[in-house]
Amino acid sequence: MNFIKKLLVLTLLWCASVNVLLASGLPITPYPNNVVLGSGNLNLKSSISLKLQSATFAEEADLFREQVKRFSSFKVKPTKKSNAVISLTEKVGLGEEAYQLVINESGIKVSASTKVGMFNGLQSLLQLLIASENNQLTCCEIEDAPRYPWRGLMLDESRHFFGEIEVKLLIDMMAIHKLNKFHWHLTDSKGWRLEIKQYPKLTTVGATGNQTDPNAKPRFYTQKQIKEVVAYAAKRHIEVIPEIDMPGHASAAARAYPEINGGGSKSHPDFTFHPGKELTFEFLTNVLKEVATLFPSKLIHIGGDEVHFGNHQWKTFPEVKALMKKNNWKSLVDVEHYFLNRMADTLKVMNKTVLGWDEVIGAGLNKNNTAVMWWRHDKKQLLANALKKGYTTIMCPRIPLYFDFVQHDSHTDGRRWGGFASIDKVYAFPNKEMTGDIDADNKLIKGIQANIWTEVIHTNARMEFMTFPRIAALAEAGWTKDQNKNWDEFNARLPQLLQFYQAENIAVFDPLNPNSKPEIKGPAKK
Ligand code: ACM
């Protein structure tokens, strides 16, 4: 063999061994934190029996049966017999979200000490069943628990509205990937999307229009629909956190109720709530009272971002002038902080905790009753400041966790800001290049979240294209510890995941073949 041939053979052998290596992991995303692979296989029939050793997990078992029927070629049948293939057992001492999954040649045992732990174990098993070839599962022992308790996804339905069916699909996919916080951005300048019974014009006038068409017919969620989505998510151990953005991003509310309009700027007209009128605080308190009854979450997000886009008129209002004089405030930032403090007090009375964008760090809010979302990736010191001040913090920096940023250099539709948000960057988060010099396992850091802003996402198909498969990288970044993350193995699992999403009629981007098809820009597929 001449040298070139030898090199070729060696290269081929190397590639084959890498493939074997890549294929050796289990098809579970996010990848579990402790996996021991066995040598044999479990052979399954298409109908699999399941026994509940503890009634505690009845709801998780019911959901699992539904999911297996919908997403795989198997069926799960409950049984009381002791020779069931799957058995679900309670095991004290495992952590809040932890589970054990053992597969040997005679059956499958899933153990947890909590309902959410069992749910997590069943999502791993579900993924194994979806990916099963020849009705076989590889024998293995998994002991797993997440890196972060907060693994979130935010959807902006103000700029464009996607609807209950699409939201439930997102929740289905979040559940499978063990993402557990759905942050619902329901109010902003382009539309108010949440029925508030006391203020009906919010969903007639306020819900009219979107980013593309200011005259689009009103789109919003009724309170009944909200309750349905919250219950649907809760069944999947996903907490839904509403956002009512204030004192900025308020144009839709100001359109509906001009008496609480705090003015805006040329580029952001009628952008704020009026901070000098008691009527404003009465209005928002009433709104939040209804919100609090709809969402069982302890947290309500009150925004607090980008107020400077449109608070210029505040200084012209006699009520604001009087407030500033009385309190010896020098700038409108003091007025903004006053506003946030009043709303924080309101939430405290309701036994709710404030969640806010990183602008709230400077407002002096009580650290025991406030959590912060760090979003300004170009201001890493804000993350350090939030931690220094003792705030519970969630990391969602624009790059790489804003999913309206383009995901491939060849893409033309979407945001860029110096860089963009490629899937490998999502996967690699958090790292010091992106967070600055903080300890990403600081106990105050509850986790990570991706945000789907929708100024430039007009259709359901495009929203999916921007979200899938980055959602899988997000899930692994939030769940799997650094030492267990493996970019090559993640890539080896991707084709199967893409197939799974496509089978659910989801419009995906294929990062392994980025130019294989045109970028999906619309029109709406549903
Ligand atoms: C934000 O992106 N304005 C939080």
Short mmCIF file of C-alpha atoms and ligand atoms in Angstrom, two decimals:
data_model
loop_
_atom_site.label_atom_id
_atom_site.label_comp_id
_atom_site.label_asym_id
_atom_site.label_seq_id
_atom_site.Cartn_x
_atom_site.Cartn_y
_atom_site.Cartn_z
CA MET A 1 0.00 0.00 0.00
CA ASN A 2 1.40 3.33 -0.87
CA PHE A 3 1.38 6.12 1.67
CA ILE A 4 -1.75 7.86 0.35
CA LYS A 5 -3.77 4.62 0.39
CA LYS A 6 -2.59 3.88 3.94
CA LEU A 7 -3.63 7.34 5.02
CA LEU A 8 -7.05 6.85 3.42
CA VAL A 9 -7.60 3.50 5.15
CA LEU A 10 -6.47 4.93 8.49
CA THR A 11 -8.78 7.91 8.04
CA LEU A 12 -11.73 5.64 7.21
CA LEU A 13 -11.00 3.45 10.23
CA TRP A 14 -10.78 6.53 12.43
CA CYS A 15 -14.11 7.83 11.10
CA ALA A 16 -15.73 4.44 11.72
CA SER A 17 -14.45 4.34 15.29
CA VAL A 18 -15.70 7.89 15.91
CA ASN A 19 -19.11 6.81 14.58
CA VAL A 20 -19.16 3.82 16.90
CA LEU A 21 -18.20 6.12 19.74
CA LEU A 22 -20.91 8.62 18.83
CA ALA A 23 -23.47 5.91 18.39
CA SER A 24 -22.59 4.49 21.79
CA GLY A 25 -24.49 7.15 23.77
CA LEU A 26 -28.20 6.91 24.50
CA PRO A 27 -30.70 8.89 22.40
CA ILE A 28 -31.75 11.14 25.29
CA THR A 29 -31.66 14.95 25.11
CA PRO A 30 -30.78 16.56 27.48
CA TYR A 31 -28.17 13.89 28.12
CA PRO A 32 -28.40 12.37 31.62
CA ASN A 33 -25.70 13.18 34.12
CA ASN A 34 -24.80 9.62 35.00
CA VAL A 35 -25.12 6.75 32.52
CA VAL A 36 -23.71 3.24 32.78
CA LEU A 37 -24.30 1.25 29.60
CA GLY A 38 -24.88 -2.49 29.87
CA SER A 39 -24.03 -5.05 27.21
CA GLY A 40 -27.43 -6.61 26.41
CA ASN A 41 -30.78 -5.45 25.09
CA LEU A 42 -34.34 -5.54 26.30
CA ASN A 43 -36.70 -6.91 23.64
CA LEU A 44 -40.11 -5.32 23.67
CA LYS A 45 -43.48 -6.17 22.17
CA SER A 46 -45.45 -3.32 20.67
CA SER A 47 -47.72 -3.34 23.73
CA ILE A 48 -45.79 -2.74 26.97
CA SER A 49 -47.27 -3.37 30.41
CA LEU A 50 -46.77 -0.83 33.20
CA LYS A 51 -47.28 -1.32 36.92
CA LEU A 52 -47.54 1.47 39.45
CA GLN A 53 -45.82 0.38 42.65
CA SER A 54 -47.03 3.63 44.19
CA ALA A 55 -50.29 5.45 43.45
CA THR A 56 -48.37 8.73 43.86
CA PHE A 57 -47.33 8.53 40.22
CA ALA A 58 -50.74 7.78 38.67
CA GLU A 59 -50.94 11.11 36.80
CA GLU A 60 -47.39 10.84 35.48
CA ALA A 61 -48.14 7.29 34.27
CA ASP A 62 -51.33 8.43 32.51
CA LEU A 63 -49.50 11.25 30.72
CA PHE A 64 -46.68 8.87 29.76
CA ARG A 65 -49.20 6.48 28.18
CA GLU A 66 -50.66 9.36 26.16
CA GLN A 67 -47.20 10.49 25.06
CA VAL A 68 -46.04 7.00 24.07
CA LYS A 69 -49.19 6.53 21.99
CA ARG A 70 -48.78 9.89 20.28
CA PHE A 71 -45.03 9.97 19.68
CA SER A 72 -43.86 6.35 19.31
CA SER A 73 -44.90 3.07 17.69
CA PHE A 74 -45.51 1.47 21.11
CA LYS A 75 -48.52 1.32 23.40
CA VAL A 76 -48.39 1.19 27.18
CA LYS A 77 -51.04 -0.83 29.05
CA PRO A 78 -51.53 -0.50 32.81
CA THR A 79 -51.46 -3.73 34.80
CA LYS A 80 -51.61 -4.85 38.43
CA LYS A 81 -49.57 -8.00 37.71
CA SER A 82 -46.13 -8.28 39.22
CA ASN A 83 -44.44 -9.30 35.93
CA ALA A 84 -45.03 -5.91 34.23
CA VAL A 85 -42.32 -4.74 31.82
CA ILE A 86 -42.21 -1.22 33.28
CA SER A 87 -42.48 -0.64 36.99
CA LEU A 88 -42.67 2.77 38.63
CA THR A 89 -41.44 2.89 42.21
CA GLU A 90 -41.08 5.43 44.95
CA LYS A 91 -37.55 5.73 46.30
CA VAL A 92 -36.94 8.05 49.21
CA GLY A 93 -33.80 10.09 49.31
CA LEU A 94 -33.56 11.06 45.63
CA GLY A 95 -33.45 14.83 45.03
CA GLU A 96 -36.45 16.99 44.02
CA GLU A 97 -36.10 16.47 40.25
CA ALA A 98 -33.95 13.34 40.31
CA TYR A 99 -34.78 9.90 38.94
CA GLN A 100 -33.25 6.51 38.34
CA LEU A 101 -33.94 4.48 35.22
CA VAL A 102 -32.71 0.91 35.02
CA ILE A 103 -33.18 -1.21 31.91
CA ASN A 104 -32.10 -4.84 31.95
CA GLU A 105 -32.99 -7.85 29.84
CA SER A 106 -36.12 -8.56 31.87
CA GLY A 107 -37.63 -5.10 32.27
CA ILE A 108 -37.55 -1.40 33.08
CA LYS A 109 -37.65 0.22 36.50
CA VAL A 110 -38.13 3.96 36.98
CA SER A 111 -37.68 5.34 40.51
CA ALA A 112 -38.08 8.78 42.02
CA SER A 113 -39.05 10.31 45.32
CA THR A 114 -41.23 13.05 43.80
CA LYS A 115 -43.81 13.34 41.05
CA VAL A 116 -41.57 15.66 39.04
CA GLY A 117 -38.66 13.24 39.40
CA MET A 118 -40.84 10.44 38.04
CA PHE A 119 -42.02 12.69 35.21
CA ASN A 120 -38.37 13.38 34.27
CA GLY A 121 -37.53 9.68 34.32
CA LEU A 122 -40.50 8.92 32.08
CA GLN A 123 -39.45 11.61 29.58
CA SER A 124 -36.07 9.87 29.26
CA LEU A 125 -37.80 6.53 28.77
CA LEU A 126 -40.17 8.08 26.23
CA GLN A 127 -37.20 9.29 24.17
CA LEU A 128 -35.67 5.81 24.25
CA LEU A 129 -38.95 4.31 22.99
CA ILE A 130 -39.25 6.92 20.22
CA ALA A 131 -35.72 6.13 19.03
CA SER A 132 -35.96 2.33 19.50
CA GLU A 133 -34.91 0.18 16.56
CA ASN A 134 -36.24 -3.38 16.13
CA ASN A 135 -38.28 -2.94 19.34
CA GLN A 136 -35.10 -3.10 21.42
CA LEU A 137 -33.72 -0.93 24.20
CA THR A 138 -30.08 -0.95 25.25
CA CYS A 139 -29.57 -2.11 28.84
CA CYS A 140 -28.42 0.76 31.01
CA GLU A 141 -28.48 2.33 34.44
CA ILE A 142 -29.19 6.04 34.63
CA GLU A 143 -29.06 8.18 37.71
CA ASP A 144 -29.95 11.72 36.78
CA ALA A 145 -30.71 15.18 38.16
CA PRO A 146 -30.51 18.62 36.53
CA ARG A 147 -27.73 21.16 36.75
CA TYR A 148 -30.21 24.06 37.07
CA PRO A 149 -33.74 24.20 38.52
CA TRP A 150 -34.77 26.88 35.97
CA ARG A 151 -34.75 25.73 32.34
CA GLY A 152 -36.96 28.23 30.58
CA LEU A 153 -38.41 29.35 27.28
CA MET A 154 -40.14 32.68 26.69
CA LEU A 155 -42.62 33.40 23.90
CA ASP A 156 -43.56 36.95 22.88
CA GLU A 157 -47.17 36.86 21.67
CA SER A 158 -47.62 40.61 21.62
CA ARG A 159 -45.65 41.33 18.44
CA HIS A 160 -47.17 38.33 16.70
CA PHE A 161 -49.81 35.97 18.03
CA PHE A 162 -49.40 32.23 17.61
CA GLY A 163 -52.42 30.76 19.39
CA GLU A 164 -53.29 27.99 21.81
CA ILE A 165 -52.54 25.04 19.50
CA GLU A 166 -49.04 26.31 18.79
CA VAL A 167 -48.38 27.13 22.44
CA LYS A 168 -49.43 23.61 23.45
CA LEU A 169 -47.09 22.17 20.82
CA LEU A 170 -44.22 24.22 22.29
CA ILE A 171 -45.17 22.97 25.76
CA ASP A 172 -45.21 19.36 24.48
CA MET A 173 -41.69 19.76 23.13
CA MET A 174 -40.47 21.57 26.26
CA ALA A 175 -41.78 18.69 28.37
CA ILE A 176 -39.96 16.02 26.39
CA HIS A 177 -36.72 18.00 26.80
CA LYS A 178 -37.36 18.64 30.52
CA LEU A 179 -37.63 22.41 30.07
CA ASN A 180 -39.76 23.47 33.01
CA LYS A 181 -40.54 27.22 32.89
CA PHE A 182 -42.73 28.81 30.23
CA HIS A 183 -42.47 32.59 30.41
CA TRP A 184 -45.40 34.11 28.53
CA HIS A 185 -44.83 37.65 27.28
CA LEU A 186 -48.49 38.62 26.95
CA THR A 187 -48.43 42.40 26.88
CA ASP A 188 -46.34 44.89 24.95
CA SER A 189 -46.71 47.80 22.60
CA LYS A 190 -48.10 45.92 19.62
CA GLY A 191 -50.90 44.11 21.39
CA TRP A 192 -52.41 43.16 24.76
CA ARG A 193 -53.13 39.41 24.63
CA LEU A 194 -54.77 38.56 27.94
CA GLU A 195 -58.44 39.00 28.85
CA ILE A 196 -58.89 41.19 31.93
CA LYS A 197 -62.57 41.23 32.89
CA GLN A 198 -62.46 44.58 34.63
CA TYR A 199 -60.93 46.32 31.60
CA PRO A 200 -62.60 44.92 28.46
CA LYS A 201 -61.06 47.49 26.11
CA LEU A 202 -57.67 45.84 26.67
CA THR A 203 -58.81 43.01 24.43
CA THR A 204 -60.86 44.97 21.94
CA VAL A 205 -58.76 48.09 21.34
CA GLY A 206 -55.57 46.78 22.99
CA ALA A 207 -55.54 43.41 21.23
CA THR A 208 -56.03 44.93 17.79
CA GLY A 209 -52.98 44.86 15.53
CA ASN A 210 -49.56 43.29 15.56
CA GLN A 211 -46.04 44.15 14.43
CA THR A 212 -46.89 43.53 10.77
CA ASP A 213 -50.37 45.01 10.60
CA PRO A 214 -51.66 47.63 13.06
CA ASN A 215 -55.22 46.86 11.98
CA ALA A 216 -55.10 43.09 12.34
CA LYS A 217 -58.20 41.76 14.08
CA PRO A 218 -57.94 41.40 17.88
CA ARG A 219 -56.08 38.27 18.99
CA PHE A 220 -55.87 37.36 22.65
CA TYR A 221 -56.35 34.56 25.17
CA THR A 222 -59.58 34.38 27.13
CA GLN A 223 -59.22 33.62 30.82
CA LYS A 224 -60.65 30.17 30.11
CA GLN A 225 -57.93 29.52 27.51
CA ILE A 226 -55.24 30.79 29.88
CA LYS A 227 -56.42 28.38 32.58
CA GLU A 228 -56.40 25.54 30.06
CA VAL A 229 -52.83 26.27 28.96
CA VAL A 230 -51.67 26.64 32.57
CA ALA A 231 -53.26 23.28 33.46
CA TYR A 232 -51.83 21.64 30.31
CA ALA A 233 -48.36 22.86 31.29
CA ALA A 234 -48.79 21.89 34.97
CA LYS A 235 -49.60 18.33 33.95
CA ARG A 236 -46.18 18.35 32.24
CA HIS A 237 -44.51 19.86 35.33
CA ILE A 238 -44.04 23.18 33.55
CA GLU A 239 -44.69 26.39 35.45
CA VAL A 240 -46.18 29.24 33.43
CA ILE A 241 -44.96 32.72 34.38
CA PRO A 242 -46.93 35.65 32.92
CA GLU A 243 -45.30 38.93 32.00
CA ILE A 244 -47.20 42.20 32.23
CA ASP A 245 -44.60 44.66 31.01
CA MET A 246 -44.39 48.06 32.80
CA PRO A 247 -43.77 50.97 33.03
CA GLY A 248 -42.60 50.84 29.39
CA HIS A 249 -43.80 48.70 26.47
CA ALA A 250 -47.30 49.83 27.41
CA SER A 251 -48.66 51.31 24.15
CA ALA A 252 -51.40 48.70 23.69
CA ALA A 253 -52.80 49.38 27.18
CA ALA A 254 -52.41 53.14 26.65
CA ARG A 255 -54.36 52.89 23.39
CA ALA A 256 -57.20 51.16 25.22
CA TYR A 257 -57.17 53.44 28.29
CA PRO A 258 -55.63 56.81 27.32
CA GLU A 259 -56.18 58.14 30.85
CA ILE A 260 -53.17 56.10 32.07
CA ASN A 261 -50.94 56.93 29.08
CA GLY A 262 -47.54 58.26 30.19
CA GLY A 263 -46.50 59.30 26.70
CA GLY A 264 -43.70 58.09 24.49
CA SER A 265 -41.27 59.18 21.82
CA LYS A 266 -41.32 59.52 18.06
CA SER A 267 -40.11 55.97 17.53
CA HIS A 268 -42.07 54.56 20.50
CA PRO A 269 -45.35 56.51 20.74
CA ASP A 270 -47.49 56.23 23.90
CA PHE A 271 -44.84 53.88 25.27
CA THR A 272 -45.30 54.20 29.05
CA PHE A 273 -47.79 54.08 31.87
CA HIS A 274 -48.26 57.43 33.61
CA PRO A 275 -46.15 57.28 36.80
CA GLY A 276 -47.72 60.34 38.44
CA LYS A 277 -51.36 59.25 38.55
CA GLU A 278 -52.89 57.10 41.28
CA LEU A 279 -55.27 55.86 38.59
CA THR A 280 -52.36 54.04 36.91
CA PHE A 281 -51.47 52.12 40.06
CA GLU A 282 -55.13 51.32 40.70
CA PHE A 283 -55.45 50.01 37.12
CA LEU A 284 -52.31 47.86 37.30
CA THR A 285 -53.21 46.53 40.76
CA ASN A 286 -56.59 45.44 39.45
CA VAL A 287 -54.96 43.85 36.40
CA LEU A 288 -52.43 42.00 38.56
CA LYS A 289 -55.18 40.77 40.90
CA GLU A 290 -56.83 39.02 37.94
CA VAL A 291 -53.47 37.79 36.67
CA ALA A 292 -52.69 36.34 40.11
CA THR A 293 -55.87 34.27 40.07
CA LEU A 294 -55.06 32.83 36.62
CA PHE A 295 -51.43 31.83 37.19
CA PRO A 296 -50.56 29.74 40.26
CA SER A 297 -46.86 30.63 39.86
CA LYS A 298 -45.40 32.54 42.80
CA LEU A 299 -43.70 34.79 40.22
CA ILE A 300 -45.16 37.57 38.12
CA HIS A 301 -42.84 39.22 35.60
CA ILE A 302 -43.32 42.99 35.53
CA GLY A 303 -40.80 43.77 32.78
CA GLY A 304 -39.06 47.00 33.72
CA ASP A 305 -37.00 47.06 30.51
CA GLU A 306 -36.07 49.87 28.13
CA VAL A 307 -38.20 52.56 29.83
CA HIS A 308 -35.87 55.24 28.42
CA PHE A 309 -37.20 54.43 24.91
CA GLY A 310 -40.20 56.60 25.67
CA ASN A 311 -40.37 58.30 29.09
CA HIS A 312 -39.36 61.76 27.87
CA GLN A 313 -42.77 63.27 28.47
CA TRP A 314 -42.80 62.32 32.12
CA LYS A 315 -40.85 65.43 33.07
CA THR A 316 -43.55 67.61 31.56
CA PHE A 317 -46.39 66.22 33.74
CA PRO A 318 -47.29 68.37 36.79
CA GLU A 319 -47.87 65.21 38.89
CA VAL A 320 -44.38 63.92 38.08
CA LYS A 321 -42.78 67.33 38.64
CA ALA A 322 -44.43 67.47 42.06
CA LEU A 323 -43.27 63.95 42.95
CA MET A 324 -39.68 64.73 41.93
CA LYS A 325 -39.67 67.97 43.89
CA LYS A 326 -41.15 66.39 47.00
CA ASN A 327 -38.65 63.51 47.00
CA ASN A 328 -35.71 65.54 45.75
CA TRP A 329 -35.28 63.16 42.79
CA LYS A 330 -32.85 64.32 40.15
CA SER A 331 -33.66 62.11 37.18
CA LEU A 332 -36.42 60.12 35.54
CA VAL A 333 -34.61 56.93 36.55
CA ASP A 334 -35.69 57.76 40.12
CA VAL A 335 -39.28 57.96 38.91
CA GLU A 336 -38.88 54.61 37.14
CA HIS A 337 -37.55 53.03 40.34
CA TYR A 338 -40.40 54.54 42.36
CA PHE A 339 -42.83 52.94 39.91
CA LEU A 340 -41.19 49.52 40.21
CA ASN A 341 -41.13 49.73 44.01
CA ARG A 342 -44.82 50.51 44.16
CA MET A 343 -45.64 47.55 41.95
CA ALA A 344 -43.32 45.30 43.95
CA ASP A 345 -45.23 46.32 47.11
CA THR A 346 -48.48 45.49 45.35
CA LEU A 347 -47.21 42.03 44.44
CA LYS A 348 -45.95 41.42 47.97
CA VAL A 349 -49.44 42.03 49.33
CA MET A 350 -50.64 39.39 46.86
CA ASN A 351 -47.97 37.03 48.15
CA LYS A 352 -46.24 37.07 44.76
CA THR A 353 -42.58 37.56 43.90
CA VAL A 354 -41.32 40.12 41.37
CA LEU A 355 -39.50 38.94 38.31
CA GLY A 356 -37.94 41.67 36.19
CA TRP A 357 -35.44 42.31 33.39
CA ASP A 358 -31.97 43.38 34.50
CA GLU A 359 -32.97 47.07 34.58
CA VAL A 360 -34.62 46.35 37.94
CA ILE A 361 -31.23 45.70 39.59
CA GLY A 362 -30.81 49.41 40.30
CA ALA A 363 -34.27 49.93 41.78
CA GLY A 364 -33.38 48.79 45.31
CA LEU A 365 -36.07 46.09 45.38
CA ASN A 366 -36.04 43.63 48.28
CA LYS A 367 -33.75 40.75 47.35
CA ASN A 368 -35.96 38.25 49.18
CA ASN A 369 -38.89 39.12 46.98
CA THR A 370 -37.26 39.75 43.60
CA ALA A 371 -35.67 37.69 40.84
CA VAL A 372 -33.75 39.14 37.91
CA MET A 373 -33.36 38.08 34.29
CA TRP A 374 -29.97 39.11 32.90
CA TRP A 375 -30.48 39.81 29.19
CA ARG A 376 -28.00 42.47 28.10
CA HIS A 377 -25.13 40.28 26.89
CA ASP A 378 -23.02 43.38 26.17
CA LYS A 379 -23.28 44.38 29.86
CA LYS A 380 -21.77 41.41 31.65
CA GLN A 381 -21.22 43.52 34.77
CA LEU A 382 -25.00 43.53 35.30
CA LEU A 383 -24.93 39.80 35.90
CA ALA A 384 -22.12 40.23 38.42
CA ASN A 385 -24.02 43.13 40.04
CA ALA A 386 -27.25 41.14 40.36
CA LEU A 387 -25.34 38.37 42.15
CA LYS A 388 -23.40 40.81 44.33
CA LYS A 389 -26.69 42.36 45.44
CA GLY A 390 -28.02 38.93 46.34
CA TYR A 391 -30.71 38.61 43.68
CA THR A 392 -31.92 35.26 42.45
CA THR A 393 -30.84 35.38 38.82
CA ILE A 394 -31.76 33.72 35.55
CA MET A 395 -29.40 34.06 32.59
CA CYS A 396 -30.92 34.80 29.18
CA PRO A 397 -28.36 36.97 27.36
CA ARG A 398 -29.33 38.07 23.83
CA ILE A 399 -26.36 36.23 22.43
CA PRO A 400 -26.79 33.28 22.44
CA LEU A 401 -30.23 32.92 24.03
CA TYR A 402 -32.48 35.22 21.98
CA PHE A 403 -33.98 32.95 19.37
CA ASP A 404 -34.96 35.86 17.12
CA PHE A 405 -31.25 36.22 16.38
CA VAL A 406 -30.22 34.35 13.24
CA GLN A 407 -28.75 30.93 13.81
CA HIS A 408 -26.50 30.60 10.77
CA ASP A 409 -24.18 33.03 9.05
CA SER A 410 -25.90 32.45 5.70
CA HIS A 411 -29.29 33.52 7.07
CA THR A 412 -30.60 36.94 6.22
CA ASP A 413 -33.87 37.20 8.12
CA GLY A 414 -33.56 37.94 11.84
CA ARG A 415 -31.46 39.88 14.28
CA ARG A 416 -27.69 40.12 14.49
CA TRP A 417 -25.72 42.19 16.86
CA GLY A 418 -22.06 41.85 16.10
CA GLY A 419 -22.64 38.11 16.36
CA PHE A 420 -25.57 35.79 16.17
CA ALA A 421 -26.94 32.84 18.12
CA SER A 422 -25.69 29.65 16.49
CA ILE A 423 -26.72 26.33 18.02
CA ASP A 424 -23.16 25.58 19.12
CA LYS A 425 -23.12 28.83 21.11
CA VAL A 426 -26.43 27.91 22.73
CA TYR A 427 -25.00 24.50 23.57
CA ALA A 428 -21.79 25.96 25.02
CA PHE A 429 -23.67 28.34 27.33
CA PRO A 430 -22.83 29.24 30.04
CA ASN A 431 -19.14 29.93 29.65
CA LYS A 432 -16.90 32.76 30.73
CA GLU A 433 -16.70 34.26 27.25
CA MET A 434 -20.43 34.89 27.47
CA THR A 435 -21.00 35.46 31.18
CA GLY A 436 -17.78 37.17 32.23
CA ASP A 437 -15.94 36.08 35.32
CA ILE A 438 -18.74 34.71 37.50
CA ASP A 439 -19.27 31.24 38.93
CA ALA A 440 -22.05 29.76 36.78
CA ASP A 441 -22.88 27.38 39.64
CA ASN A 442 -23.37 30.20 42.13
CA LYS A 443 -26.46 29.15 44.12
CA LEU A 444 -28.19 32.45 43.26
CA ILE A 445 -28.16 31.48 39.59
CA LYS A 446 -31.34 29.48 39.16
CA GLY A 447 -30.78 28.69 35.54
CA ILE A 448 -31.04 29.70 31.93
CA GLN A 449 -33.76 30.67 29.49
CA ALA A 450 -34.14 31.32 25.78
CA ASN A 451 -36.42 34.12 24.62
CA ILE A 452 -38.41 34.01 21.39
CA TRP A 453 -39.04 37.68 20.62
CA THR A 454 -41.24 38.04 17.61
CA GLU A 455 -40.82 41.46 15.97
CA VAL A 456 -39.28 39.63 13.00
CA ILE A 457 -41.10 36.32 13.43
CA HIS A 458 -44.44 36.65 11.67
CA THR A 459 -45.63 33.10 11.26
CA ASN A 460 -45.92 29.90 13.23
CA ALA A 461 -43.62 28.11 10.78
CA ARG A 462 -40.94 30.74 11.14
CA MET A 463 -41.23 30.65 14.93
CA GLU A 464 -40.64 26.91 14.79
CA PHE A 465 -37.72 27.33 12.38
CA MET A 466 -36.07 29.74 14.81
CA THR A 467 -36.72 27.48 17.82
CA PHE A 468 -35.99 23.96 16.57
CA PRO A 469 -33.50 22.46 17.15
CA ARG A 470 -31.94 25.24 19.26
CA ILE A 471 -34.48 24.21 21.93
CA ALA A 472 -32.61 20.88 22.28
CA ALA A 473 -29.26 22.65 22.78
CA LEU A 474 -30.90 24.93 25.35
CA ALA A 475 -32.29 21.93 27.23
CA GLU A 476 -28.90 20.25 27.39
CA ALA A 477 -27.19 23.48 28.45
CA GLY A 478 -29.68 23.81 31.31
CA TRP A 479 -29.76 20.19 32.44
CA THR A 480 -26.44 18.52 31.71
CA LYS A 481 -23.38 19.38 33.76
CA ASP A 482 -20.38 20.82 31.91
CA GLN A 483 -18.31 17.68 32.35
CA ASN A 484 -21.08 15.56 30.80
CA LYS A 485 -21.80 17.80 27.81
CA ASN A 486 -20.35 16.55 24.54
CA TRP A 487 -20.95 18.59 21.40
CA ASP A 488 -20.04 15.73 19.04
CA GLU A 489 -22.43 13.32 20.73
CA PHE A 490 -25.14 15.99 20.72
CA ASN A 491 -24.61 16.33 16.97
CA ALA A 492 -24.79 12.56 16.57
CA ARG A 493 -28.23 12.66 18.23
CA LEU A 494 -29.47 15.59 16.15
CA PRO A 495 -30.63 13.76 12.99
CA GLN A 496 -32.96 11.59 15.05
CA LEU A 497 -34.29 14.65 16.88
CA LEU A 498 -34.88 16.49 13.60
CA GLN A 499 -36.81 13.49 12.30
CA PHE A 500 -38.90 13.48 15.46
CA TYR A 501 -39.73 17.19 15.18
CA GLN A 502 -40.55 16.80 11.50
CA ALA A 503 -42.88 13.91 12.26
CA GLU A 504 -44.74 16.40 14.50
CA ASN A 505 -45.04 18.71 11.47
CA ILE A 506 -42.60 21.19 12.98
CA ALA A 507 -40.63 23.38 10.56
CA VAL A 508 -37.02 22.78 11.61
CA PHE A 509 -33.65 24.23 10.71
CA ASP A 510 -31.03 21.57 9.96
CA PRO A 511 -27.71 22.82 11.37
CA LEU A 512 -25.91 19.78 9.94
CA ASN A 513 -27.01 20.81 6.41
CA PRO A 514 -27.52 24.53 6.81
CA ASN A 515 -27.99 25.17 3.11
CA SER A 516 -30.06 22.09 2.35
CA LYS A 517 -33.25 24.08 2.04
CA PRO A 518 -34.20 27.72 1.96
CA GLU A 519 -34.63 29.58 5.19
CA ILE A 520 -38.30 29.44 6.20
CA LYS A 521 -39.74 32.94 6.21
CA GLY A 522 -43.45 32.23 5.95
CA PRO A 523 -46.28 32.35 4.98
CA ALA A 524 -48.12 30.88 7.92
CA LYS A 525 -48.51 27.13 7.71
CA LYS A 526 -51.41 26.92 10.20
C1 ACM B 1 -35.67 42.85 26.33
O1 ACM B 1 -35.13 42.23 25.41
N1 ACM B 1 -36.14 44.07 26.12
C2 ACM B 1 -35.77 42.29 27.66
#
